[in-house]
Each structure stands twice: as structure tokens, then as C-alpha cells.
Coordinates of C-alpha atoms and ligand atoms in Angstrom, one line a residue:
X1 CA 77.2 98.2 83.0
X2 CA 76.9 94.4 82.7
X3 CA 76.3 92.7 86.5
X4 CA 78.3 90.4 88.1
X5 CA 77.0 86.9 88.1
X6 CA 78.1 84.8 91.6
X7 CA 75.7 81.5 90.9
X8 CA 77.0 77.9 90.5
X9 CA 77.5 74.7 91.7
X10 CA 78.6 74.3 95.0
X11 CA 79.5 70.9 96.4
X12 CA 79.9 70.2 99.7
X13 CA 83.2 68.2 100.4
X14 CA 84.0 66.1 102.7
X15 CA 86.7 65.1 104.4
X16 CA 89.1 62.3 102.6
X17 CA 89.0 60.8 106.1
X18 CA 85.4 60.2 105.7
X19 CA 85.7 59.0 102.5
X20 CA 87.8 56.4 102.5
X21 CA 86.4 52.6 102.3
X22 CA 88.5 49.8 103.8
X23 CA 91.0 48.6 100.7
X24 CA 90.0 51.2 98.1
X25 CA 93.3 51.7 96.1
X26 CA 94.7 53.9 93.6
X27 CA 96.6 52.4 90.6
X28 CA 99.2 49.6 91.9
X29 CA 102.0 49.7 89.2
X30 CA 104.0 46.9 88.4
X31 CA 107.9 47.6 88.7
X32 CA 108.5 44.6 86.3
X33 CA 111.9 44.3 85.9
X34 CA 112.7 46.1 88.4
X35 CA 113.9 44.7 91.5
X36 CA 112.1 45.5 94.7
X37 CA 114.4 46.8 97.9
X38 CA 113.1 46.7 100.9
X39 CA 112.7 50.6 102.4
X40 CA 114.7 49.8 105.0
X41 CA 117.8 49.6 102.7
X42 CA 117.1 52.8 101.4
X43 CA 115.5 54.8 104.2
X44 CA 117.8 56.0 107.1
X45 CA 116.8 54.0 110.6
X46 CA 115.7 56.7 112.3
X47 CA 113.1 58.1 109.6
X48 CA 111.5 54.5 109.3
X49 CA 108.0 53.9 110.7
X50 CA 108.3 51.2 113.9
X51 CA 106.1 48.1 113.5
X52 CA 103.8 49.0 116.0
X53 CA 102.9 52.5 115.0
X54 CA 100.0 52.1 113.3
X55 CA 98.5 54.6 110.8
X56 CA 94.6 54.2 111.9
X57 CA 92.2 56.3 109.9
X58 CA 94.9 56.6 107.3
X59 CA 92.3 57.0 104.0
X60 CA 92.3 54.4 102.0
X61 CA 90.6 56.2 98.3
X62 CA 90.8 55.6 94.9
X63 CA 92.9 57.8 92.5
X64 CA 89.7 59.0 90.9
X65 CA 88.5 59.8 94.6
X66 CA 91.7 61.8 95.8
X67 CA 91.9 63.6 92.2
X68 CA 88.4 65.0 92.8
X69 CA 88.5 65.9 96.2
X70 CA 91.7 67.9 96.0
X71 CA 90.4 69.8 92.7
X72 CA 87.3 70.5 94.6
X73 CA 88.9 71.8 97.6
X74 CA 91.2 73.9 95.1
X75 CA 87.9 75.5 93.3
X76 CA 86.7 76.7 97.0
X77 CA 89.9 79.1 96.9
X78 CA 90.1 82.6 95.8
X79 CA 93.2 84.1 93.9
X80 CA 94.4 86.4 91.9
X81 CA 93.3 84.2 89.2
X82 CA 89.8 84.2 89.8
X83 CA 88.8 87.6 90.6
X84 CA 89.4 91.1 92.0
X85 CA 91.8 91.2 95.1
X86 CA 92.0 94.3 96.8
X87 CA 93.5 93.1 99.7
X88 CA 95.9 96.7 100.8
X89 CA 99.5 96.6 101.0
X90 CA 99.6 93.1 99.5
X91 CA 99.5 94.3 95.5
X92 CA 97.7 91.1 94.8
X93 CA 97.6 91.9 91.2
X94 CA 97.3 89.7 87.7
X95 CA 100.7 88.8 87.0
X96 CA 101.7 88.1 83.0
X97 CA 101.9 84.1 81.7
X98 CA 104.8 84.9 80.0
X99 CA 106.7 85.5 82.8
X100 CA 105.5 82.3 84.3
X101 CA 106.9 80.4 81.5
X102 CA 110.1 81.9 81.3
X103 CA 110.8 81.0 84.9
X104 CA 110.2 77.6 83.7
X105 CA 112.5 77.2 80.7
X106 CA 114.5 74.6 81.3
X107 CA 117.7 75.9 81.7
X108 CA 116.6 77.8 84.6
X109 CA 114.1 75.3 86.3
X110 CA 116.6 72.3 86.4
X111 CA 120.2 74.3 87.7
X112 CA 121.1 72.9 90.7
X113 CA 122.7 75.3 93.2
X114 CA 125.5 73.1 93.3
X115 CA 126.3 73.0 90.1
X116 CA 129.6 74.7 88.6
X117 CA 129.7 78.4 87.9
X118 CA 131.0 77.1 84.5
X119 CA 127.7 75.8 83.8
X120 CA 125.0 78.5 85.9
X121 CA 126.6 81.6 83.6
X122 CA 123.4 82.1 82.5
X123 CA 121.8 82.1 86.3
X124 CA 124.5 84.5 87.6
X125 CA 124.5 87.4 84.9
X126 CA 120.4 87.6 85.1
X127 CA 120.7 87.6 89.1
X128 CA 123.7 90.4 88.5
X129 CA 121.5 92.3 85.6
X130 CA 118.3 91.9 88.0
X131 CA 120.2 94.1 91.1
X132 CA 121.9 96.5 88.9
X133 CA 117.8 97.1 87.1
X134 CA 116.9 97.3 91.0
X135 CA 119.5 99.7 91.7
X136 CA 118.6 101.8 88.8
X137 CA 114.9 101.8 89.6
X138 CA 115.5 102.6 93.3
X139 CA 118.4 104.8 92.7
X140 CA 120.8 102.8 95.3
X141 CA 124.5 102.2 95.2
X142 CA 124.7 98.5 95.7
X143 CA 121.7 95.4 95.9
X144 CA 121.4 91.9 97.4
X145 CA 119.0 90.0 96.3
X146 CA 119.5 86.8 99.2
X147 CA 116.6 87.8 101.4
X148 CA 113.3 85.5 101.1
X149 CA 110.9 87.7 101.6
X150 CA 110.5 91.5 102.9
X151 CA 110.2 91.0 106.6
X152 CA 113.4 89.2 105.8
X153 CA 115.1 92.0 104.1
X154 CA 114.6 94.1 106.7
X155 CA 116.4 91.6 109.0
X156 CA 119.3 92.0 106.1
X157 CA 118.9 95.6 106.3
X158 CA 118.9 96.6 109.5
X159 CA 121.9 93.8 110.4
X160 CA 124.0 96.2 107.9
X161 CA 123.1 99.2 109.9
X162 CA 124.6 97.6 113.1
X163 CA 127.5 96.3 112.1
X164 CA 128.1 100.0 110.3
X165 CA 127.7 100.9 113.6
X166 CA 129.8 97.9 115.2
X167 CA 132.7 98.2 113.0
X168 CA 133.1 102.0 113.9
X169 CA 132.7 101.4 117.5
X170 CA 129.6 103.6 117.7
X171 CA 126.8 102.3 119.7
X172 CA 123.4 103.3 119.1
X173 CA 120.5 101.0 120.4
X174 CA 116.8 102.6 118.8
X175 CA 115.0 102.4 115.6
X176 CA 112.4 105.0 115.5
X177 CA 109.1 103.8 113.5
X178 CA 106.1 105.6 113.2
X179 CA 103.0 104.3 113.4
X180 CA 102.1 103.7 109.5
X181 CA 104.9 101.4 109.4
X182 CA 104.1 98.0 108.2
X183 CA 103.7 95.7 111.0
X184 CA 106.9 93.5 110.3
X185 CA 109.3 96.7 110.9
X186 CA 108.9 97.0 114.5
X187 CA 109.5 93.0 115.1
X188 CA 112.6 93.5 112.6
X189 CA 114.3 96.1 114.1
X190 CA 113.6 94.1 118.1
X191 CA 115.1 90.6 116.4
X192 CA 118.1 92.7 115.2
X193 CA 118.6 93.9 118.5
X194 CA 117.7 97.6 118.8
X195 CA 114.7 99.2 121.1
X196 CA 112.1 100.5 119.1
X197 CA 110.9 103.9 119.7
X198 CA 107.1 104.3 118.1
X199 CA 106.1 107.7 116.9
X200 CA 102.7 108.9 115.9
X201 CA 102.2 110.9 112.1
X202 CA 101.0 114.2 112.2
X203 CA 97.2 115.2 111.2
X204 CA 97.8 114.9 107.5
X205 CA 98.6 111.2 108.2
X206 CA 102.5 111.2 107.7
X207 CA 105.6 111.3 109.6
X208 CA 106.4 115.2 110.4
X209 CA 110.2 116.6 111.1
X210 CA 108.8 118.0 114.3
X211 CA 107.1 114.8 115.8
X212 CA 111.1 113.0 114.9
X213 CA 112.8 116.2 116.6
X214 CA 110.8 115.3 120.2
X215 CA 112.6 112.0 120.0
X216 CA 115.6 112.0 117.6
X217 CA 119.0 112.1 119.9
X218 CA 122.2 110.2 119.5
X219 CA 121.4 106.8 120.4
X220 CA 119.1 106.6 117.4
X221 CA 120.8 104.2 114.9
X222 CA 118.0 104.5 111.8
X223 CA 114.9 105.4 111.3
X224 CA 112.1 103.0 109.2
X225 CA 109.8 104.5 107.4
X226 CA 107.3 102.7 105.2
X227 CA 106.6 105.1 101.6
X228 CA 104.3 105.3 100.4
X229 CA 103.3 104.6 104.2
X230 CA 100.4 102.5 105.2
X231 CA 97.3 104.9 104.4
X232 CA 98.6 105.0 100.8
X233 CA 100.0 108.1 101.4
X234 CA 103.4 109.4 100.5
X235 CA 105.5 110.8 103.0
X236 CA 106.6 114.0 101.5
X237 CA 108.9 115.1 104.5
X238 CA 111.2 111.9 104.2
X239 CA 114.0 114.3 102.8
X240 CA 113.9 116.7 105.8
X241 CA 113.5 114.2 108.0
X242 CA 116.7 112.2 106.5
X243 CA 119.0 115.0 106.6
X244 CA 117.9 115.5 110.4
X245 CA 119.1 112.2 111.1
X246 CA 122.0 112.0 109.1
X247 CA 123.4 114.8 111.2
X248 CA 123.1 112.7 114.2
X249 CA 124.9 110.0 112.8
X250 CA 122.2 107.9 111.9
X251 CA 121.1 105.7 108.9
X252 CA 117.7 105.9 107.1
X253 CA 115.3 102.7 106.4
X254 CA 112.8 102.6 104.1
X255 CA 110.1 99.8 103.7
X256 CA 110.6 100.4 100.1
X257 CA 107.6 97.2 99.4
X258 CA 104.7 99.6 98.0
X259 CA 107.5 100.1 95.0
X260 CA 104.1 99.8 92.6
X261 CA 103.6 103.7 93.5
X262 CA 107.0 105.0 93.1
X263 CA 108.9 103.1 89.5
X264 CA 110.0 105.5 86.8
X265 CA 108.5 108.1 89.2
X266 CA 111.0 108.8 91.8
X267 CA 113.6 107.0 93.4
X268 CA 114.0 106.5 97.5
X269 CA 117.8 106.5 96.8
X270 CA 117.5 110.5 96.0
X271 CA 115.5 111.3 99.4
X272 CA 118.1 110.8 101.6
X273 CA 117.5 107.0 102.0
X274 CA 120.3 104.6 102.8
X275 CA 119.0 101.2 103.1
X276 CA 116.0 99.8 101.5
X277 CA 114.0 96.5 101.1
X278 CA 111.6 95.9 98.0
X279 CA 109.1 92.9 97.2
X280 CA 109.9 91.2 94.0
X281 CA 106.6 88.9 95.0
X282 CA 104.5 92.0 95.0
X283 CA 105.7 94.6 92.3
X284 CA 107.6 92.3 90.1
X285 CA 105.1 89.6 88.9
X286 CA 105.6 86.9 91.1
X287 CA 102.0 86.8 93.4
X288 CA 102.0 87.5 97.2
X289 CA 100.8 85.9 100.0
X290 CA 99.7 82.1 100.3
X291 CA 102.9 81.3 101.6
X292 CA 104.5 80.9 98.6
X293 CA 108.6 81.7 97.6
X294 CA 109.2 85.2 98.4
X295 CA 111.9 87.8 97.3
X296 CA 113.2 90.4 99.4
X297 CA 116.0 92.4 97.3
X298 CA 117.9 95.0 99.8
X299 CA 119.6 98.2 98.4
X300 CA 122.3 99.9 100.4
X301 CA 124.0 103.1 99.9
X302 CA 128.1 102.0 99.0
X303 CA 129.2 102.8 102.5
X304 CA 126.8 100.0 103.7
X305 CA 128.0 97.5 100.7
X306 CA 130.6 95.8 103.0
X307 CA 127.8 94.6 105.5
X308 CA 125.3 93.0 102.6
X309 CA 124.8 89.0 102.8
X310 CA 127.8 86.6 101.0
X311 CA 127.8 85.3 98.6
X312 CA 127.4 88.4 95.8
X313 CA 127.4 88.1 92.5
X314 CA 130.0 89.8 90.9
X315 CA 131.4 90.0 87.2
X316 CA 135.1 89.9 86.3
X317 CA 135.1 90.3 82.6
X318 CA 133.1 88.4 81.0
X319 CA 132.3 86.2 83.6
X320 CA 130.0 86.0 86.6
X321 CA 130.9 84.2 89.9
X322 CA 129.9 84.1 93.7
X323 CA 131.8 85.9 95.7
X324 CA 132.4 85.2 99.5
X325 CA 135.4 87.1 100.3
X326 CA 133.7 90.1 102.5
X327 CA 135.3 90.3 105.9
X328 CA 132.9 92.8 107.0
X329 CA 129.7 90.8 105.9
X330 CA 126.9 90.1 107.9
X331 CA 126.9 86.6 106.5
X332 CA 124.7 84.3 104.9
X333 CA 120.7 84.4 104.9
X334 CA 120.0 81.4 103.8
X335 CA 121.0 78.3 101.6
X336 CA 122.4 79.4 98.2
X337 CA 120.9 82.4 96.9
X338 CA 117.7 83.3 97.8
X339 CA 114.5 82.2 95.8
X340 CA 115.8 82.4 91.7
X341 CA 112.4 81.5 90.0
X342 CA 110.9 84.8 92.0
X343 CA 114.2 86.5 90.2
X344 CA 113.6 84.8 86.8
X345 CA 110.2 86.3 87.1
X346 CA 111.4 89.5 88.0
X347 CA 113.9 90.0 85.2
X348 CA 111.7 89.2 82.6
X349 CA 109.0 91.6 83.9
X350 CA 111.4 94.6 83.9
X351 CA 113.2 94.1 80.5
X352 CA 109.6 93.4 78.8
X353 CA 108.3 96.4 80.2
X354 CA 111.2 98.8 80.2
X355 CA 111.3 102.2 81.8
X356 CA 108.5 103.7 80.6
X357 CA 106.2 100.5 81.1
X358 CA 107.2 100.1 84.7
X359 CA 105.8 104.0 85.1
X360 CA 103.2 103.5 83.6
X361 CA 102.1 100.2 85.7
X362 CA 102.7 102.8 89.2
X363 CA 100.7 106.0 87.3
X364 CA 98.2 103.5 86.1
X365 CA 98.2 101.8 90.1
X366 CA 98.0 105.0 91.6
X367 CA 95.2 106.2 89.4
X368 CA 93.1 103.2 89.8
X369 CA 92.9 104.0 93.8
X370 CA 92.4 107.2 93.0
X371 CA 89.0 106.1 90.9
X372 CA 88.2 104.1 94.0
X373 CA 88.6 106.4 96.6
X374 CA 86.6 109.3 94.7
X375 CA 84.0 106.2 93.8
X376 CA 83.8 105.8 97.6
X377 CA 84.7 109.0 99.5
X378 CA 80.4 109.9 99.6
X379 CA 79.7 107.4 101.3
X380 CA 82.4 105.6 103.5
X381 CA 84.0 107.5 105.9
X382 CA 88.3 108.9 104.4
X383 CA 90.4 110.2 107.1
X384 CA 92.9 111.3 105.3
X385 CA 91.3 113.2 102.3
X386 CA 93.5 116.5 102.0
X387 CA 95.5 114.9 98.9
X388 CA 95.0 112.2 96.5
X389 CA 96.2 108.6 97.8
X390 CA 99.0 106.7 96.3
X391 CA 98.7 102.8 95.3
X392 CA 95.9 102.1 97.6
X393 CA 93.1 104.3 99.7
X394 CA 92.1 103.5 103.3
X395 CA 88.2 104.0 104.5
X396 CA 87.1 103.6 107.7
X397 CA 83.6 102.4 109.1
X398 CA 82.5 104.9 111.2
X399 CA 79.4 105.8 109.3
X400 CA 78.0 102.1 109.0
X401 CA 79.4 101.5 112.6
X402 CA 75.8 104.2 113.8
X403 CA 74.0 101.2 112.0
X404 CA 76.2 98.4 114.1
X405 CA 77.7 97.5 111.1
X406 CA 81.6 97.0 111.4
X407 CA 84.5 96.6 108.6
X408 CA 84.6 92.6 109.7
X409 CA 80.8 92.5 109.0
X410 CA 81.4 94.2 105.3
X411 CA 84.3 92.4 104.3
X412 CA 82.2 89.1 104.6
X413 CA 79.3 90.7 102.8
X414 CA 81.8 91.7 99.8
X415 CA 82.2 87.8 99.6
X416 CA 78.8 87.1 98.9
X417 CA 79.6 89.2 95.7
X418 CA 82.1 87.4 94.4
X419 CA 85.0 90.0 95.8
X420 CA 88.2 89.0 98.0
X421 CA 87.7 91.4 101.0
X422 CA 90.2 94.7 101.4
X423 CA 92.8 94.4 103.9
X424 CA 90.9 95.2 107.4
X425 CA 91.5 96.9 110.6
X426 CA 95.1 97.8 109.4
X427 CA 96.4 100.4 110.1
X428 CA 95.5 100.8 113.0
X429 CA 95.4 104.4 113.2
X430 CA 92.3 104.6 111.5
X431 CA 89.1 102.5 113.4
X432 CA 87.9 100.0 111.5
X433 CA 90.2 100.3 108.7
X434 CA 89.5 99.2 104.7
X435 CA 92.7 98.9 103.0
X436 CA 91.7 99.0 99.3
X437 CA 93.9 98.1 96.7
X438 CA 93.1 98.0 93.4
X439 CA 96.6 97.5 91.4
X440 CA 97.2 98.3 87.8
X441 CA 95.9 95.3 86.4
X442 CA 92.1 95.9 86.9
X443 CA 89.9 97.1 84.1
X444 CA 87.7 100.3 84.1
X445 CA 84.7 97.6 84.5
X446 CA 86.2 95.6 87.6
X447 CA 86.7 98.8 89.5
X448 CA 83.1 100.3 88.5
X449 CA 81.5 96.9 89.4
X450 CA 83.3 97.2 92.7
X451 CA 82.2 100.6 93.6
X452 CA 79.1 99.2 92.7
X453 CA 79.0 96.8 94.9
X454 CA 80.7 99.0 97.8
X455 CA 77.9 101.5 97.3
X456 CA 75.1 98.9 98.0
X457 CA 76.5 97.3 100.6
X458 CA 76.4 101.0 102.0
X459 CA 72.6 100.9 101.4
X460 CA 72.3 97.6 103.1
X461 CA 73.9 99.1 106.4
X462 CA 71.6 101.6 106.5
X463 CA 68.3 99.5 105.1
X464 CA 68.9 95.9 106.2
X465 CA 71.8 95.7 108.3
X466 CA 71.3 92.1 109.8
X467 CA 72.0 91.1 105.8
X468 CA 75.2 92.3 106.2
X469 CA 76.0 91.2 109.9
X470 CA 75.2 87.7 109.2
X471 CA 77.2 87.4 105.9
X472 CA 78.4 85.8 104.1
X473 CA 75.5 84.0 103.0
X474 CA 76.8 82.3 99.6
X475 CA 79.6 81.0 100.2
X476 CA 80.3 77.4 101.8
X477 CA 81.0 78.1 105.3
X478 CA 79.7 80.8 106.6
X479 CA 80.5 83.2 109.3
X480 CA 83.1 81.4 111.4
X481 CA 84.4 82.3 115.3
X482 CA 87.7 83.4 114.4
X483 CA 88.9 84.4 117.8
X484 CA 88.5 80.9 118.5
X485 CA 90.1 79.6 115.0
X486 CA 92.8 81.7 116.4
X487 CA 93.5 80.6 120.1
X488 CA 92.4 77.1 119.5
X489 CA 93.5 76.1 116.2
X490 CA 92.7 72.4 115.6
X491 CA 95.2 71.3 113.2
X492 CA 94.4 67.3 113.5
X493 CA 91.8 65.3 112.3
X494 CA 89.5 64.2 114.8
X495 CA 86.6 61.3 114.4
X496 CA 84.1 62.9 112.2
X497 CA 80.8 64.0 114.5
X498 CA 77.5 63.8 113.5
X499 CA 76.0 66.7 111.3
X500 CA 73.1 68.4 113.0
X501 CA 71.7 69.1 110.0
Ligands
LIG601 C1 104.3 93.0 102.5 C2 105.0 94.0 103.2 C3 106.1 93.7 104.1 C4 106.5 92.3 104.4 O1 106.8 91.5 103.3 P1 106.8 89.9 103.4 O2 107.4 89.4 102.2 O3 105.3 89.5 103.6 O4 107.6 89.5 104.6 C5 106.8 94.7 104.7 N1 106.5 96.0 104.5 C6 105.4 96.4 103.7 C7 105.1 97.8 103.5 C8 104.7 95.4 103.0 O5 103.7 95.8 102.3

């Protein structure tokens, strides 16, 4: 097994504050011909710079100086790109160039929203195609794909479910979520307006019908569950549990964003589910996380497709248009449509793979985790270990915690190897939680190297353990106080002081 090499150059970069020298330009072009205006004919009043607001410390580079320094900060970033990124819950996996350039054609890169459905034909029937693929793969009766981004889908979703509720003049105020849940469904479910009742799993680590009996009565309007839930584990009740709401009169939620462990597999739409939010910018090639455009597609049963966002897309022969005429809407989400490159993406992911590519990405997704977690299970604590895991495995660190060494102390250590850490200390059911992982996309090597690497790290607690609690030690900052970067974030540039060493 060949070893990973983590040696290089490593430049220390200033700040382009401290760079700059008084008059140090970039190129100045010469507009020739073309006749200068004065900015304030072009720029409103209001937006204009006053003469006595002066810009001191504004840096004054060279191009060859801001080119440099903005590649350099660039290379001190890790991505998806550059290595292994296990980071739970967050499928941070290697995404196809293809797909990349597709989104880019030009055809779809230079529509403006405004532009004539005569001329965005094209735009419409892949949007339309895209929600009827979704609908297929989730097994719901109707799909919007407006929502930015899942925590906003669940907004979408859950606004459905009350004004079901409204229009019917039935009120019911709670959302039940159990603890697994992904963090965003309990803040959801208060912005839309309904109490949240938590619930805890059962021992095996998912939701049971009894634990939902104790607290299931009439005021409960849905239920949001996360599946596969938050310790990678699939929640094998959900079907039970649905039919015991339904008969109360409520609707059922599901956090449908761990969709790499369930396509071509099975289909939330036959347990019993009603409303559902997916990730396009986790499952469906677009990378998550770094802030970037999101996609949060939500699939309703047909008694909820009155309530989904305006405009839809809908197709009247041969042609595709937006429709806004839906009384019963919950109204727009946004500008336009929702984020179309994500889509673009999306589309060409699922018609290049097909139906039996997209199972085998979630059997090859949940086997990689499974490789991990047996890789792992000697010698890191697994709470839940009665059946194999889904999409990703959680570990906690109550063996290295006898040795004082915590999760937060071997996630940094994993740096110093050249690894992006797991996700950490989520969920919070299990103490000191590592969220591993792995996606599809790694090879037999990646994973054996990391198990590698997990394993000795496991030494180190037990051998060396002040190696691991002041990690990381190769990287260019170190360990920083991040309860402090936290509370006290300073977001401005301040004079530069001087370096002690
Ligand atoms: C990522 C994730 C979300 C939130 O999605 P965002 O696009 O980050 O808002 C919600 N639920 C689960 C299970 C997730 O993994």
C-alpha cells in the first residue's frame, strides 16, 4: 500500500494590506476612443463615495501582486478537488467535469430569466424533465424545484403542510422531530410557525412507533424525520410510524437529503411519506457546502400539489411555460426559479447515469461506509453496531477520551495527514461524535489509506497523546481558539501588529 505523501512548499501570506506600497498599480488601460463619463453620470447619487470619505489603507498592489496572493490563499483551501472529504451528512463527493461543462454551454449559461418563454424552451423542458426524474426516483406525485437549498425546502415543505391545514380549517400547531434529525428541521418547522415537540430514538438508534405513540395526539400537524437519519442508519419503522399519523390527521416529512443511500433502492414516496426535500448540491453533482448555489427540490404527494411555490413549470403540448395561476399556493420563494446551473447539473448526472447507475452510486456509497466502519469498529468506540450503517458511520471517542484525547483533538491530527476532518460532535446523541462519510467516489486505496491513518492516530492516543492534542502541526495556522473566533469574530482589517516571532 503506497503512503501518503503531505510535504511541500508552504508560503506564508500576508495580508494584501501589508503588501501594498504607496502608488503600486496594476495595468492602467487606455479607453482610446472611448469617451470618458464621469461616474457620477452613471452611478445613482446615493451609491457614490462622498469626497471626504477617504479609503485609508486601501492596498495599492500590482496585478502580478494581487494575482499571486489570491492563488496562494486559494492553494491553503481544501476541497473536494484536492483530497478525501469525509465530512458526514454533507456527501462532499468528486463530482464528474462533464457535468460542469454542460452547465456551461452556452445556451444555458447566458438565458436571462427575463427572457421570453419563446426563447428558454430549452431551460423549461430540462427543469420539467429534471422534477418528473425526481419524482420517479423518490416515488412522489408532484416536485418543485424553487427552493435554494434544503433548509429552504423544508421551509417550502412544511408551508404546504399548513396551508393543507389552513385551507381545511383544521388547526394543528406541533411538528414532532426526533433527535437524529438534521439540525435545520427543528428551526424550519419554528420559522413556519408550529411548536416543535423533540423525541428521543429508541436503543437501536431510530425513531420507534412506541416513543411517537407517548406524544402523537391531534394537534400534531407532521412529523420530520431525517432517513437515512443522522447516525447513517435507516429508519425501518417510518411505515408504521406514518400510518399512525395519518390516522390522526397528520402529514409526514422527510429530510429526504441523505438520497445517496436510498436511489434505485427504495423510494420514500412508498413509506407512507407525503412531503419531502432532496439536495441536488449533494446527491446530484453539484458540491456542497462553501456557500455556494444550492438546490432544494421538494416532492409532495398530489393532495399537497396546490400549496407548492408559483411559478411551475408545466407543459401544454409541445410547449413548456411558467405557470402562476395557483390560488391555493404558498407563493413565491425567491426570484425566478431557483438556482438552474445546480439543475443543469443535475439533469445531466441522472440521464448519464440512468437507473441502474444511480443504484449503483447509493450500493457503492453505502458499501464504502460499510468498509470504514468495519475498518474502524476495533478500535474507535460504534454505538450503534447491531446493523450495517447506510451512507456514512458515526464513531464516538470515548475510548481515546481515557487518554484525554477528544474528537476536536483528532480531527485536527487527521489534518496533519492530508485528510479534511469527519463531521464532529454531531449528532449529538452520541459524545463526541465522528460523522464519517466516505461517498461513492473514493477508491479502494483512499479508504485503506484512511483507515490507515485513523488506526494510528488511535496509537498516538494511547502512546503520545500531547502529538495529537496539540495538532495540527503541518499545516499553516495551527490550533486556533475557536470559541473565541466564534463570539468575537473580527471581520475588519486592523493595523497589522508586530510578529512575536
Ligand atoms: C445538508 C442537510 C440539510 C440542509 O441542507 P442545506 O442545503 O445545507 O440547507 C438538511 N437535512 C439534512 C439531512 C442534510 O444533510
Amino acid at each position: 500500500m503506497k503512503e501518503r505523501a503531505v510535504k511541500g512548499l508552504k508560503i506564508k501570506e500576508s495580508l494584501i494590506f501589508e503588501r501594498s506600497a504607496p502608488d503600486r498599480r496594476g495595468i492602467e488601460p487606455s479607453y482610446g476612443a472611448v469617451p470618458a463619463i464621469p461616474p457620477a453620470d452613471l452611478i445613482p447619487k446615493r451609491f457614490l463615495r462622498s469626497p471626504d470619505d477617504t479609503m485609508e489603507g486601501f492596498p495599492e498592489v500590482s496585478e502580478g501582486d494581487v494575482v499571486r496572493h489570491y492563488t496562494r490563499l486559494s492553494q491553503w483551501n481544501f476541497g473536494v478537488d484536492t483530497g478525501f472529504y469525509p465530512l458526514g451528512s454533507c456527501t462532499m463527493k468528486y463530482n464528474p467535469r462533464i457535468n460542469e461543462s454542460i452547465a456551461r454551454l452556452p445556451g444555458f449559461k447566458d438565458l436571462h430569466p427575463m427572457q421570453d418563454e419563446e426563447y428558454t424552451q430549452g431551460a423549461l423542458r430540462l427543469m420539467f424533465e429534471l422534477a418528473e426524474d425526481l419524482s420517479e426516483i423518490t416515488g412522489m406525485g408532484a416536485m418543485t424545484l424553487q427552493p435554494a437549498a434544503g433548509a429552504q425546502g423544508e421551509l417550502c415543505g412544511l408551508l404546504a403542510i399548513a396551508a393543507y391545514f389552513k385551507e381545511r380549517g383544521i388547526n394543528k400547531k406541533r411538528v414532532i422531530i426526533p433527535d437524529t434529525a438534521h439540525g435545520t428541521n427543528p428551526a424550519s418547522a419554528h420559522i413556519a410557525g408550529f411548536d416543535v415537540t423533540p423525541v428521543k430514538v429508541g436503543p437501536e438508534g431510530i425513531l420507534t412507533l412506541s416513543s411517537v405513540l407517548d406524544v402523537l395526539d391531534d394537534d400534531v400537524a407532521a412529523i420530520m424525520l431525517t432517513n437515512p437519519n443522522t447516525l447513517g442508519l435507516f429508519e425501518s419503522h417510518i411505515k408504521e410510524i406514518a400510518d399512525a399519523l395519518h390516522e390522526r390527521g397528520g402529514l409526514m416529512y422527510c429530510d429526504g437529503a441523505n438520497l445517496n443511500a436510498l436511489m434505485g433502492i427504495s423510494r420514500l414516496g412508498d413509506m407512507g411519506v407525503d412531503v419531502i426535500h432532496i439536495n441536488l448540491h449533494k446527491t446530484f453533482s453539484s458540491p456542497h457546502g462553501g456557500g455556494g448555489p444550492g438546490s432544494g427540490p421538494v416532492g409532495v404527494i398530489k393532495a399537497l400539489e396546490p400549496y407548492l411555490p408559483v411559478p411551475r413549470i408545466v407543459k401544454k403540448g409541445d410547449t413548456f411555460a411558467l405557470d402562476s395561476e395557483y390560488p391555493l399556493s404558498i407563493g413565491r420563494l425567491g426570484a425566478f426559479y431557483g438556482n438552474f446551473a445546480v439543475m443543469v447539473r443535475a439533469y445531466a448526472y441522472i440521464r448519464r447515469l440512468g437507473p441502474e447507475g444511480l443504484k449503483r452510486v447509493s450500493e457503492t456509497a453505502i458499501l464504502n461506509a460499510n468498509y470504514i466502519r468495519a475498518g474502524l469498529k476495533e478500535r474507535f468506540e460504534l454505538p450503534f453496531d447491531h446493523v450495517p450503517c447506510m451512507h456514512e458511520c458515526v464513531f464516538s471517542d470515548k475510548r481515546q477520551n481515557e487518554h484525554g484525547v477528544s474528537t476536536l483533538d483528532m480531527a485536527k491530527r487527521l489534518m496533519d495527514y492530508g485528510y479534511h476532518p469527519p463531521t464532529i460532535y454531531f449528532p449529538t446523541v452520541v459524545h463526541g461524535a465522528m460523522m464519517i462519510e466516505p461517498t461513492e467516489t473514493e477508491s479502494l486505496e483512499t479508504l485503506d489509506n484512511f483507515i490507515k491513518t485513523m488506526i494510528s492516530i488511535a496509537d498516538e492516543a494511547e502512546s503520545e497523546p500531547e502529538i495529537i492534542k496539540n495538532a495540527p502541526h503541518n499545516t499553516i495556522v495551527g490550533r486556533i481558539d475557536e470559541a473565541r473566533a466564534a463570539r468575537k469574530p473580527c471581520l475588519r482589517w486592523t493595523e497589522p501588529k508586530e510578529e512575536s516571532s
